[in-house]
C-alpha cells in the first residue's frame, strides 16, 4: 500500500471518474461534496463543518483522455465505527453515478484498528489442514437439491481424496431438501470419519445464510458441532451483519464468497421500486432525472410505477425522486409523477440561507396548492 | 405486472444479456446452470435435481442486435424463505458477469407471501402527516457535523414551515459530533413542539445504521421516544438485516435510501481483496481469469496482492481464484499465483463422473507436488 503522511483525521478514497478533462476539477469538487455533506458549500455556516467535515480533493491525475483518478480526503469523524457507515461515506451515493468507480482506500491507523481482519488468516488455514507452505485445495459440495446423506457421501469422497477444504456450494442454504442442521451434522461426521481412516486433516465448511437471527442460530450450531470453518457471502448478508457475525458469533475460520458483488447492475426499478417495497419500505428514495444522477425519465417513471402498481395485495410504496431537486421543479415533478409521490428537497432549501424559512414554506405551499396532474407517468 | 400461468414451483427472473445472437441459446443455458446448480448438467445424476432444481430457460427475446432478454425459471425450493438466498439465486454469481443485468422478477403467490411489504404504505404515510390525497413534502437535516441542538433547530424550522417529513441526511449515523440518542431526542422534541405550536403534523425520521446489534438498540430507542418514521439504507445494512429490522424490531414507517446500490462498480481488488479481509475473511473467493467470468489477469493479480500484502499487522487473507477452474489448470495457476493460494475446483471434478475419486486425488497430488513458482504475480 502507498506510504502517505497521514493526515490523521482523513481517510483517502481513490476513484476513477469519467468525463472530459476540462470539467474534472469541478467534477471532483462535486464528488467531494456528494461524499460528505451533500449540500452546497456556500450554504454551510459552521466553521467546524467547513474545515473538518467537508471532504477534500487531495489529487487529480489523468489516466486516459476522458478518465481521471480523483483522490478524496474523507473525515474519519464522519465514519464512526460502523462498516456500513464507512461504505456509505466511500460509495453510498456515488455508487449510483455511472461515471464513478471506487478503486481503493487508505485508512489511517486508528480507523484501520477498528476492524480486526482475519482471525486465522492464511497461516492459520494451513495449520488447520496440516499443510506446510504449499497451496491448499478446496472443492464444493453440489448440486443443491441433494439430500444430506448424498452430500455427506460426496464429502467423504473428497475427504478421502485428501482435499483440504470441502465447502458447501454457496447456493446451498437452509432449503427443505437439505436443512442446515441435518446437513452440517452429516457432512461434518462424514469428513471426520474419513480423516480418522486416512490420517488426514480435511475440513468441511458449510454455507451460512439468512438474517441476523438465523445467522446467530447457525453460528451456535457450528460451535456445538465443533466445525472449524464456514463459508459466508458478505454482500448477500450485508457488510455490517457479516462483520458482527465474524466478530461476535464465530471463532472458526471464515471463507468469503463474492456472490451479489455486482448489485449495481440490478435495474433500479426492480431494486429500489420493487425489492425494497417487498421487504417493507413504506417509501423509497431514488435519483430523479435531471438532477445529480444519470437516471433517465423513462427509468424514473418505471421505478415509480414499480413502487406503486398493484401487486397481489402488497401496499403501494411511495416513490421519492430526489438528488438535486429544487422548489422551481415542484410543478414539473408533480406533472411527471402525479400526486402519488413524496418530493424531497434538501440542499436547495438550505441554499436559501437566511431566507430558509420562507423558502421552505414556499416548497410546502407549491405542493399543497398544485392541481391534480393529468399527464402523470404513473397510470 | 405480467399475468402468467404460474408454474407454482418456479419464479421467473428476467435478464438482459449481451453478446451475439448466434451464441444466445448457449449463453442462456449457461446462465440457467450458473443460477441454480453451478455445475455441468451432464454430471447431475439425480432425477429430482434435473427436473426440479436446475433452472429452466423459459424465453429468449431479441432486444437489439447484440442484446437479448432471457427469462429463467428458478425453482422456489432453492430459495427457502430468506431474502439473502433469494438474491443469491437471482443474481449471486451472475452479478459478477459483465454481460448480465437483472431486470425484473415474477414471484409465484406462495413465495411472494413470504415477505410482508410495507406496513403503512403510501396511504398510511398520508394519514401519519394528516394529508389528503396530495403529494407529500420531505427534506433532510444536514450537513452532518452539526451538533444535536443545531440539527434540532433546523428541524424546528422545517416543521414550522409545515414540511411533512423531516429526515436525517443519510450520512448522519452515530458520529461523536451528534450521537444517535441525543440527536433523536432533540430533533423529535423540536418537531413535536413546532407541531404543538402550529397544529401541524410534521414527522421526524432519523437514519438507522450499523450492524444487527446496533440496529436493534436504535429501534428500541425509536419505540421509546415514540417516533413514527425512520430512514434506512437496505443495501448498506444488507437486505436480510433490513428485512429482519422491519419485520421484528420496528412498527413505525420506514423510508428506504438507495445508498450503496451500485456496489458492482467497486474495484474487485478492493471489495473482495481488502474489504472482505478487513472485516474478517480468512479466505476470499473470486472469479479467476479465463474462467466463467470476465476478470482480467491483471485484476486477478491485483486482487491476490491486495489480499496478501502487508497491511499494518492485519493477517494475510488467502486468495481463492475460482469459477470454472480445472485440474488441467493447476500448474498454470500455481505459476501465476505462487503458493499463497487456495485452488478451488468444483464442477470440473464432478464432471469426472465415476472417475471422481481419482480425479479429486489427481487434483490433490498435482498441488502437493508442484514446485515453488518463481514467476508469481504476488511479490
XYZ file of C-alpha atoms in Angstrom:
758
model
C 0.000 0.000 0.000
C 1.108 3.529 -0.656
C 3.035 5.196 2.092
C 1.461 8.507 2.921
C 1.987 11.161 5.503
C -1.245 10.524 7.347
C -3.494 13.422 7.950
C -4.882 11.589 10.909
C -8.377 12.967 10.629
C -8.826 11.891 6.978
C -9.034 8.636 5.100
C -8.146 8.656 1.418
C -10.593 7.361 -1.186
C -9.459 6.877 -4.776
C -11.977 6.967 -7.597
C -11.844 6.647 -11.354
C -14.005 9.384 -12.763
C -15.049 9.583 -16.406
C -15.621 12.746 -18.413
C -13.651 15.463 -20.218
C -10.515 16.918 -18.684
C -11.907 20.442 -18.876
C -14.577 19.523 -16.325
C -12.618 17.312 -13.969
C -11.832 19.886 -11.278
C -15.462 20.829 -10.933
C -16.480 17.177 -11.066
C -14.023 16.267 -8.320
C -15.261 19.111 -6.137
C -18.839 17.939 -6.636
C -17.818 14.405 -5.706
C -16.232 15.685 -2.505
C -19.497 17.329 -1.512
C -21.552 14.304 -2.537
C -19.492 12.054 -0.283
C -19.548 14.319 2.756
C -22.171 16.959 3.381
C -24.318 16.507 0.272
C -25.286 20.165 0.049
C -23.862 23.377 -1.430
C -20.689 24.524 0.291
C -21.961 28.082 0.104
C -24.794 27.127 2.445
C -22.519 25.828 5.183
C -22.196 28.283 8.029
C -20.324 26.179 10.574
C -16.544 26.632 10.545
C -16.162 23.159 12.042
C -18.102 21.601 9.180
C -16.217 23.559 6.537
C -12.815 22.685 7.922
C -13.300 19.256 9.467
C -16.264 17.557 7.824
C -16.353 18.536 4.144
C -14.331 16.073 2.045
C -11.249 17.488 0.350
C -9.921 16.884 -3.165
C -6.411 15.635 -2.474
C -5.285 14.805 -6.010
C -6.434 14.590 -9.619
C -4.353 12.536 -12.022
C -5.091 11.878 -15.728
C -5.324 8.197 -16.704
C -6.768 8.414 -20.205
C -8.080 11.333 -22.262
C -11.508 11.141 -20.605
C -10.653 9.329 -17.396
C -9.050 10.640 -14.196
C -8.064 9.292 -10.828
C -9.530 11.509 -8.151
C -8.418 11.185 -4.540
C -10.692 12.485 -1.807
C -9.808 13.058 1.826
C -12.855 11.975 3.846
C -13.079 12.950 7.510
C -12.817 9.906 9.778
C -15.193 11.640 12.179
C -17.953 11.017 9.640
C -17.373 7.259 9.723
C -17.719 6.496 13.403
C -17.012 2.804 13.982
C -19.518 1.108 11.665
C -18.556 -0.574 8.424
C -21.911 0.297 6.891
C -21.184 3.935 7.530
C -17.690 3.502 6.116
C -19.196 2.186 2.884
C -21.720 4.984 2.973
C -19.013 7.634 3.119
C -16.949 5.869 0.460
C -19.578 4.896 -2.053
C -23.063 5.475 -0.678
C -24.299 7.996 -3.180
C -21.645 7.974 -5.852
C -22.227 4.253 -6.388
C -25.321 5.490 -8.179
C -23.377 7.741 -10.529
C -22.335 5.953 -13.700
C -19.101 7.874 -14.141
C -17.577 6.855 -10.806
C -15.767 3.685 -9.772
C -14.418 3.330 -6.241
C -10.915 1.969 -6.753
C -9.047 1.945 -3.496
C -8.893 3.318 0.011
C -6.216 4.212 2.539
C -7.284 4.233 6.176
C -5.292 5.974 8.900
C -4.057 3.540 11.561
C -6.574 4.485 14.242
C -9.511 3.855 11.914
C -7.989 0.700 10.485
C -7.715 -0.666 14.021
C -11.497 -0.522 14.300
C -11.779 -3.803 12.358
C -9.909 -6.961 13.262
C -9.047 -8.573 9.952
C -8.845 -12.370 9.722
C -8.736 -14.309 12.975
C -6.807 -17.191 11.418
C -5.508 -15.928 8.104
C -3.573 -17.886 5.584
C -1.120 -19.354 8.088
C -3.938 -20.435 10.358
C -5.687 -22.145 7.480
C -2.550 -24.064 6.647
C -2.230 -25.152 10.277
C -5.865 -26.154 10.323
C -5.449 -28.570 7.429
C -1.997 -29.725 8.478
C -0.266 -28.290 5.449
C 3.175 -26.826 5.072
C 3.886 -23.751 2.965
C 2.049 -25.086 -0.063
C -1.096 -24.155 -1.897
C -4.269 -25.565 -0.393
C -7.062 -27.393 -2.157
C -10.762 -26.732 -1.992
C -13.883 -28.103 -3.615
C -17.598 -27.637 -3.273
C -20.455 -29.943 -2.395
C -23.048 -29.660 -5.148
C -25.525 -29.712 -6.763
C -28.012 -28.236 -4.385
C -31.109 -30.399 -4.325
C -29.296 -33.446 -2.976
C -30.343 -34.695 0.488
C -27.861 -34.527 3.399
C -26.862 -38.177 3.061
C -25.773 -37.709 -0.552
C -23.912 -34.503 0.192
C -22.200 -36.284 3.081
C -21.222 -39.164 0.821
C -19.699 -36.675 -1.577
C -17.865 -35.018 1.312
C -16.489 -38.382 2.379
C -15.218 -38.945 -1.144
C -13.460 -35.604 -1.234
C -12.009 -36.038 2.262
C -10.777 -39.474 1.405
C -9.053 -37.929 -1.582
C -7.323 -35.531 0.807
C -8.792 -32.273 -0.401
C -8.015 -29.708 2.279
C -11.284 -27.788 2.317
C -14.710 -29.082 1.341
C -17.249 -26.313 1.276
C -20.933 -26.197 0.559
C -21.856 -24.721 -2.782
C -22.739 -21.115 -1.986
C -26.250 -21.819 -3.293
C -26.819 -24.374 -0.528
C -28.579 -22.504 2.246
C -31.325 -23.869 4.503
C -33.626 -25.413 1.930
C -36.165 -28.087 2.770
C -34.303 -30.733 0.759
C -31.181 -30.293 2.915
C -31.889 -28.370 6.138
C -28.875 -26.697 7.679
C -28.684 -28.674 10.939
C -29.093 -32.096 9.355
C -26.732 -31.310 6.515
C -23.973 -29.886 8.684
C -24.060 -32.801 11.105
C -23.971 -35.350 8.299
C -21.183 -33.713 6.309
C -19.052 -32.983 9.350
C -19.316 -36.572 10.533
C -18.507 -37.884 7.074
C -15.355 -35.789 6.885
C -14.288 -36.669 10.441
C -14.680 -40.382 9.755
C -12.718 -40.105 6.540
C -9.961 -38.235 8.366
C -9.846 -40.907 11.052
C -9.475 -43.509 8.367
C -6.802 -41.731 6.340
C -4.978 -39.759 8.999
C -5.820 -36.644 7.002
C -6.983 -33.196 8.058
C -9.748 -32.255 5.630
C -12.097 -29.519 6.821
C -15.776 -29.092 5.990
C -17.110 -25.526 5.602
C -20.881 -25.080 5.435
C -22.533 -22.016 3.935
C -24.063 -19.633 6.484
C -27.032 -17.600 5.293
C -30.056 -15.614 6.379
C -30.790 -12.605 8.517
C -29.056 -11.815 11.815
C -31.262 -14.144 13.900
C -30.764 -17.124 11.606
C -27.051 -16.397 11.338
C -26.703 -16.376 15.119
C -28.524 -19.710 15.382
C -26.369 -21.238 12.650
C -23.221 -19.962 14.339
C -24.299 -21.628 17.595
C -24.746 -24.915 15.797
C -21.354 -24.505 14.144
C -19.748 -24.162 17.572
C -21.691 -27.076 19.044
C -20.721 -29.377 16.182
C -17.080 -28.356 16.514
C -16.775 -27.080 12.970
C -13.571 -25.298 12.103
C -14.587 -23.335 9.006
C -17.616 -21.716 7.381
C -18.473 -20.016 4.079
C -20.235 -16.642 4.061
C -21.364 -14.217 1.347
C -20.765 -10.735 2.820
C -22.592 -8.858 0.095
C -25.640 -11.075 0.456
C -25.828 -10.800 4.241
C -24.704 -7.181 4.313
C -21.267 -5.998 5.323
C -22.272 -4.881 8.848
C -24.010 -8.204 9.545
C -21.008 -10.076 8.184
C -18.722 -8.054 10.411
C -20.774 -8.733 13.550
C -21.085 -12.415 12.738
C -17.346 -12.824 12.434
C -16.520 -10.672 15.426
C -19.098 -11.858 17.939
C -20.555 -15.206 16.896
C -17.748 -17.172 15.294
C -14.284 -18.227 16.225
C -13.687 -20.676 13.379
C -12.152 -19.729 10.039
C -14.306 -17.837 7.545
C -14.357 -18.093 3.753
C -15.844 -15.126 1.926
C -17.809 -15.679 -1.286
C -18.327 -12.810 -3.745
C -21.966 -13.583 -4.567
C -24.053 -10.465 -5.163
C -20.981 -8.303 -5.517
C -22.471 -6.775 -8.650
C -25.699 -5.340 -7.361
C -25.224 -2.071 -9.236
C -26.417 -3.762 -12.317
C -29.808 -4.673 -10.944
C -32.279 -2.498 -12.808
C -33.236 0.380 -10.492
C -36.994 -0.105 -10.875
C -36.596 -3.625 -9.572
C -34.143 -2.947 -6.765
C -35.444 0.336 -5.440
C -39.029 0.136 -6.670
C -39.992 -3.455 -6.018
C -37.500 -5.236 -3.800
C -37.244 -2.502 -1.185
C -41.014 -2.369 -1.231
C -41.323 -6.111 -0.894
C -39.106 -6.039 2.168
C -41.113 -3.406 3.914
C -40.152 0.076 2.726
C -43.050 2.471 3.015
C -41.233 4.975 0.792
C -38.250 4.636 -1.485
C -35.790 7.407 -2.306
C -34.209 7.363 -5.751
C -32.250 9.712 -8.034
C -34.608 11.764 -10.148
C -33.781 12.576 -13.763
C -32.254 15.949 -14.423
C -30.547 16.023 -11.048
C -27.133 14.920 -9.881
C -27.555 11.376 -11.169
C -27.866 9.739 -14.530
C -31.244 8.040 -14.420
C -33.392 8.775 -17.466
C -37.002 9.948 -17.264
C -38.018 6.514 -18.525
C -36.132 4.788 -15.697
C -37.658 7.090 -13.100
C -41.138 6.546 -14.484
C -40.668 2.788 -14.449
C -39.347 2.963 -10.896
C -42.341 4.965 -9.674
C -44.725 2.578 -11.417
C -42.955 -0.394 -9.864
C -43.327 1.125 -6.401
C -46.995 1.939 -6.859
C -48.535 -0.646 -9.176
C -50.987 -3.237 -7.806
C -49.029 -6.277 -6.695
C -51.018 -9.039 -5.090
C -52.231 -7.169 -2.048
C -48.892 -5.570 -1.209
C -49.429 -1.952 -0.343
C -48.048 0.717 -2.656
C -44.723 2.219 -1.642
C -44.288 5.967 -2.013
C -41.745 6.995 -4.667
C -39.359 9.728 -3.533
C -37.491 11.213 -6.523
C -34.537 13.169 -5.196
C -30.931 14.186 -5.732
C -30.544 17.872 -6.532
C -34.211 18.835 -6.737
C -35.386 22.421 -6.266
C -38.528 24.341 -5.414
C -38.620 25.552 -9.007
C -39.098 21.973 -10.174
C -42.096 21.209 -7.989
C -44.724 21.803 -10.669
C -42.820 19.889 -13.316
C -42.236 16.947 -10.966
C -45.867 16.807 -9.970
C -46.864 16.855 -13.631
C -44.483 13.966 -14.186
C -45.230 11.800 -11.139
C -48.745 12.881 -10.288
C -49.787 13.114 -6.651
C -48.632 9.708 -5.504
C -45.173 10.962 -4.683
C -43.071 12.460 -1.946
C -40.946 15.363 -3.075
C -37.617 15.545 -1.330
C -35.698 18.791 -1.455
C -32.658 19.211 0.730
C -29.684 21.322 -0.253
C -31.689 23.659 -2.462
C -33.674 24.798 0.564
C -30.580 25.279 2.673
C -29.035 27.292 -0.146
C -31.572 29.988 0.675
C -29.516 30.922 3.751
C -31.383 33.369 5.978
C -34.406 33.081 3.686
C -34.676 29.400 4.579
C -37.983 29.635 6.474
C -39.673 31.388 3.559
C -38.107 29.076 1.025
C -39.247 26.008 2.903
C -42.710 27.447 3.237
C -42.799 28.143 -0.493
C -41.962 24.496 -1.131
C -44.845 23.429 1.078
C -47.284 25.850 -0.450
C -46.436 24.951 -4.024
C -47.103 21.305 -3.378
C -50.264 21.865 -1.382
C -51.705 24.189 -3.996
C -50.764 22.226 -7.096
C -53.688 20.957 -9.088
C -54.077 17.264 -9.735
C -51.958 16.388 -12.720
C -53.380 14.576 -15.701
C -50.161 13.833 -17.551
C -48.559 11.637 -14.903
C -46.252 8.770 -15.817
C -47.991 6.656 -13.211
C -51.131 5.013 -14.565
C -47.060 -6.975 -13.583
C -47.340 -9.582 -16.251
C -50.078 -12.127 -15.837
C -48.648 -15.590 -16.177
C -49.918 -19.076 -15.723
C -47.879 -19.815 -12.635
C -45.776 -22.867 -12.627
C -46.013 -22.893 -8.883
C -42.599 -24.338 -8.257
C -40.745 -21.675 -10.300
C -40.135 -17.965 -10.048
C -39.320 -16.067 -13.223
C -36.168 -13.967 -13.479
C -35.670 -11.678 -16.450
C -32.182 -10.680 -17.525
C -30.696 -8.552 -20.271
C -27.813 -10.491 -21.719
C -25.270 -9.008 -24.112
C -23.490 -10.829 -26.917
C -24.121 -12.065 -30.469
C -27.409 -13.702 -31.402
C -25.647 -16.825 -32.653
C -24.489 -17.583 -29.104
C -27.549 -16.598 -27.119
C -29.102 -20.036 -26.691
C -25.896 -21.464 -25.293
C -25.390 -18.351 -23.161
C -28.888 -18.609 -21.728
C -28.397 -22.289 -20.927
C -25.139 -21.458 -19.165
C -26.880 -18.735 -17.182
C -29.537 -21.216 -16.081
C -26.856 -23.518 -14.707
C -24.938 -20.639 -13.109
C -28.035 -19.548 -11.209
C -29.042 -22.983 -9.994
C -26.653 -25.903 -9.656
C -23.442 -24.237 -10.838
C -22.015 -27.409 -12.365
C -22.234 -29.299 -15.668
C -25.662 -30.764 -16.325
C -24.015 -33.884 -17.647
C -22.620 -34.558 -14.176
C -26.014 -34.497 -12.475
C -27.241 -37.976 -11.657
C -30.284 -37.159 -9.538
C -33.590 -37.076 -11.436
C -35.017 -34.765 -8.783
C -32.229 -32.273 -9.320
C -32.514 -32.429 -13.114
C -36.255 -31.945 -13.138
C -36.937 -29.796 -10.079
C -33.779 -27.885 -9.188
C -31.974 -26.944 -12.410
C -33.170 -23.557 -13.664
C -35.005 -23.570 -16.981
C -34.730 -21.164 -19.913
C -38.317 -20.013 -20.329
C -37.871 -17.427 -23.085
C -35.303 -15.617 -25.208
C -36.353 -12.420 -26.923
C -34.150 -10.129 -29.076
C -33.968 -6.503 -27.906
C -31.142 -5.147 -30.034
C -28.707 -6.829 -32.441
C -26.398 -7.867 -29.595
C -28.790 -7.794 -26.662
C -31.444 -10.283 -25.593
C -33.962 -10.645 -22.824
C -33.559 -14.047 -21.228
C -36.163 -15.390 -18.829
C -35.183 -18.122 -16.412
C -37.488 -20.273 -14.329
C -35.777 -20.700 -10.940
C -37.062 -23.369 -8.554
C -38.639 -21.802 -5.478
C -37.372 -24.762 -3.481
C -33.871 -23.319 -3.892
C -34.888 -20.029 -2.248
C -36.267 -21.224 1.060
C -37.615 -18.233 2.978
C -34.585 -15.932 3.170
C -34.236 -12.776 1.111
C -30.465 -13.193 1.002
C -30.944 -16.553 -0.612
C -33.497 -15.066 -2.996
C -30.901 -12.530 -4.127
C -28.348 -15.299 -4.325
C -30.499 -17.329 -6.699
C -31.393 -14.258 -8.746
C -28.067 -12.506 -9.014
C -25.486 -14.089 -6.739
C -22.986 -15.198 -9.313
C -24.193 -13.563 -12.496
C -23.889 -10.160 -10.827
C -20.203 -10.729 -11.424
C -20.635 -11.294 -15.153
C -20.412 -8.071 -17.109
C -22.862 -9.116 -19.802
C -25.803 -9.690 -17.448
C -28.263 -7.239 -15.914
C -31.042 -8.498 -13.670
C -34.113 -6.660 -14.922
C -37.212 -7.984 -13.258
C -38.713 -10.870 -11.349
C -42.082 -12.544 -11.049
C -42.718 -14.468 -7.849
C -45.471 -17.064 -7.505
C -48.046 -16.104 -4.859
C -46.853 -18.521 -2.190
C -43.286 -17.202 -2.363
C -44.395 -13.599 -2.563
C -46.378 -14.106 0.643
C -43.102 -14.831 2.436
C -42.403 -11.094 2.708
C -44.837 -8.577 4.099
C -44.360 -5.441 2.000
C -44.884 -2.024 3.601
C -46.630 -1.925 6.957
C -48.011 1.569 6.357
C -47.574 2.260 2.676
C -48.432 5.432 0.886
C -51.893 5.783 2.423
C -50.500 5.262 5.912
C -47.884 7.932 5.331
C -50.526 10.382 4.278
C -52.559 9.585 7.398
C -49.452 9.963 9.524
C -48.856 13.532 8.357
C -52.534 14.446 8.201
C -52.551 14.916 4.455
C -55.273 14.255 1.937
C -54.611 12.726 -1.461
C -51.809 15.128 -2.281
C -48.098 14.818 -2.750
C -46.104 14.913 0.467
C -43.056 17.004 1.245
C -39.764 15.884 2.661
C -36.442 17.481 3.478
C -33.218 16.448 5.135
C -31.345 17.655 8.173
C -27.798 18.430 7.089
C -24.896 18.969 6.959
C -23.552 16.228 9.122
C -21.070 17.689 11.580
C -23.640 19.887 13.296
C -24.371 19.133 16.978
C -27.832 17.878 18.009
C -29.004 21.321 19.104
C -28.338 22.819 15.681
C -29.945 19.907 13.855
C -32.943 20.251 16.160
C -33.170 23.954 15.450
C -33.181 23.170 11.752
C -35.876 20.551 12.315
C -37.982 23.103 14.159
C -37.644 25.467 11.240
C -38.761 22.839 8.756
C -41.638 21.689 10.958
C -42.758 25.216 11.472
C -42.798 25.574 7.704
C -45.109 22.564 7.585
C -42.871 20.137 5.718
C -44.443 16.713 6.135
C -41.326 14.624 6.651
C -38.007 15.800 8.055
C -35.385 13.118 7.755
C -31.780 12.924 8.777
C -29.315 13.174 5.929
C -28.440 9.557 5.128
C -24.832 10.369 6.035
C -25.837 11.137 9.620
C -25.247 7.952 11.578
C -23.967 7.698 15.148
C -20.983 10.015 14.963
C -19.405 11.598 18.005
C -20.495 15.083 16.968
C -24.176 14.026 17.021
C -24.709 10.708 18.828
C -27.877 8.887 17.858
C -29.703 9.018 21.199
C -29.054 12.702 21.852
C -29.816 13.710 18.289
C -33.050 11.757 18.027
C -34.389 13.082 21.317
C -33.535 16.672 20.409
C -34.945 16.572 16.885
C -38.104 14.723 17.897
C -38.799 17.218 20.664
C -38.171 20.124 18.328
C -40.638 18.803 15.788
C -43.247 17.961 18.438
C -43.053 21.452 19.898
C -43.364 23.030 16.489
C -46.385 20.855 15.735
C -47.981 21.880 19.021
C -47.444 25.494 18.112
C -48.738 25.258 14.542
C -51.292 22.482 14.803
C -49.283 20.660 12.129
C -48.308 17.008 11.757
C -44.675 17.052 10.681
C -42.777 13.824 11.265
C -39.097 13.397 12.037
C -37.311 10.342 10.579
C -33.815 9.581 11.891
C -31.321 7.453 9.961
C -30.786 3.963 11.389
C -27.385 2.424 10.793
C -24.918 -0.187 11.967
C -24.838 -3.929 12.416
C -27.733 -6.002 13.762
C -26.958 -5.288 17.431
C -26.762 -1.533 16.956
C -29.865 -1.572 14.773
C -31.823 -3.401 17.472
C -30.716 -0.871 20.078
C -31.637 2.045 17.837
C -35.015 0.503 17.104
C -35.677 0.222 20.859
C -34.902 3.877 21.303
C -37.138 4.756 18.370
C -40.043 2.991 20.079
C -39.293 4.546 23.458
C -39.195 8.058 22.017
C -42.459 7.463 20.172
C -41.022 8.140 16.740
C -43.279 7.410 13.808
C -40.783 7.107 10.975
C -37.170 6.118 10.272
C -34.763 6.160 7.318
C -32.780 3.046 6.426
C -30.299 2.124 3.675
C -31.060 -1.529 2.814
C -28.013 -2.045 0.649
C -25.715 -0.676 3.340
C -27.164 -2.792 6.143
C -27.769 -5.818 3.933
C -31.129 -6.900 2.607
C -31.631 -9.722 5.158
C -30.802 -7.403 8.071
C -33.110 -4.760 6.655
C -35.862 -7.317 6.334
C -35.491 -8.511 9.934
C -35.320 -4.966 11.265
C -38.555 -4.015 9.598
C -40.337 -7.237 10.435
C -39.293 -7.751 14.047
C -37.947 -4.532 15.521
C -39.980 -1.686 14.065
C -43.603 -0.794 13.763
C -43.173 2.785 12.567
C -42.958 3.792 8.903
C -39.716 3.105 7.046
C -38.039 5.168 4.327
C -35.559 3.309 2.142
C -32.473 5.120 0.849
C -30.596 3.774 -2.179
C -27.082 4.397 -0.824
C -24.592 1.741 -1.892
C -26.919 0.419 -4.553
C -24.045 0.470 -7.038
C -21.539 -1.783 -5.355
C -20.766 -3.654 -8.569
C -18.571 -0.846 -9.578
C -16.247 -1.134 -6.608
C -12.968 -2.401 -7.978
C -12.773 -6.140 -7.207
C -9.324 -5.983 -5.600
C -10.694 -3.531 -3.088
C -14.009 -5.184 -2.368
C -13.004 -8.826 -2.394
C -9.318 -8.489 -1.646
C -9.191 -5.817 1.005
C -12.594 -5.064 2.455
C -13.614 -8.677 2.998
C -10.216 -9.218 4.555
C -10.553 -6.181 6.757
C -13.850 -7.476 8.064
C -12.505 -10.856 8.985
C -12.420 -13.166 5.987
C -9.672 -15.725 6.294
C -10.009 -16.575 2.605
C -11.716 -14.809 -0.251
C -13.191 -16.494 -3.308
C -13.112 -14.566 -6.582
C -13.565 -15.245 -10.321
C -10.279 -16.247 -11.884
C -9.340 -15.077 -15.363
C -10.011 -17.477 -18.194
C -12.984 -18.997 -16.425
C -16.671 -18.183 -16.486
C -16.156 -14.565 -15.538
C -14.619 -11.546 -17.140
C -11.863 -10.534 -14.762
C -8.520 -9.940 -16.484
C -5.254 -11.487 -15.327
C -4.225 -8.027 -14.145
C -7.348 -7.697 -11.988
C -6.832 -11.139 -10.509
C -3.210 -10.406 -9.747
C -4.110 -7.139 -8.087
C -6.803 -8.883 -6.066
C -4.422 -11.557 -4.829
C -1.844 -8.928 -3.925
C -4.488 -6.914 -2.070
C -5.469 -9.976 -0.058
C -1.894 -10.896 0.823
C 0.182 -7.727 1.006
C 1.447 -6.461 4.375
C -1.169 -4.136 5.829
C -0.433 -2.782 9.255
C -0.452 -6.016 11.176
C -3.594 -7.420 9.579
C -3.040 -11.046 8.709
C -2.939 -12.055 5.043
C -6.164 -13.434 3.639
C -5.924 -16.438 1.329
C -6.898 -15.699 -2.284
C -9.189 -18.332 -3.814
C -9.365 -17.909 -7.612
C -12.346 -19.893 -8.862
C -15.197 -20.052 -11.340
C -14.729 -22.766 -13.938
C -11.246 -23.958 -12.929
C -9.962 -27.417 -13.843
C -7.302 -29.868 -12.762
C -5.508 -29.151 -16.023
C -5.009 -25.554 -14.940
C -3.383 -26.334 -11.602
C 0.195 -25.865 -12.768
C -0.576 -22.670 -14.658
C -2.479 -21.227 -11.705
C 0.299 -22.033 -9.299
C 2.790 -20.414 -11.657
C 0.570 -17.355 -11.707
C -0.366 -17.074 -8.003
C 2.537 -18.829 -6.343
C 1.891 -20.942 -3.252
C -0.071 -18.434 -1.231
C -3.334 -19.508 -2.743
C -6.226 -21.904 -2.320
C -7.264 -23.567 -5.528
C -10.984 -24.186 -5.757
C -12.240 -26.665 -8.305
C -15.834 -27.732 -8.185
C -17.796 -28.710 -11.257
C -14.763 -29.901 -13.203
C -14.174 -32.596 -10.609
C -17.778 -33.678 -10.605
C -17.679 -33.859 -14.400
C -15.436 -36.887 -13.992
C -18.482 -38.936 -13.026
C -17.485 -42.373 -11.728
C -13.839 -41.357 -12.006
C -14.447 -38.661 -9.394
C -12.276 -40.203 -6.640
C -9.286 -40.478 -8.959
C -9.873 -37.055 -10.428
C -10.068 -35.467 -6.993
C -6.937 -37.283 -5.933
C -5.146 -36.052 -9.054
C -6.086 -32.506 -8.105
C -4.599 -33.023 -4.654
C -1.456 -34.647 -5.939
C -0.770 -32.018 -8.561
C -0.924 -29.261 -5.993
C 1.093 -31.103 -3.378
C 3.814 -31.994 -5.846
C 4.080 -28.678 -7.652
C 7.406 -26.945 -7.295
C 7.576 -23.493 -5.773
C 6.898 -20.998 -8.514
C 9.227 -18.123 -9.197
C 7.064 -16.205 -11.674
C 4.200 -15.455 -9.314
C 2.186 -12.264 -9.619
C 2.327 -11.906 -5.861
C 5.507 -10.166 -4.717
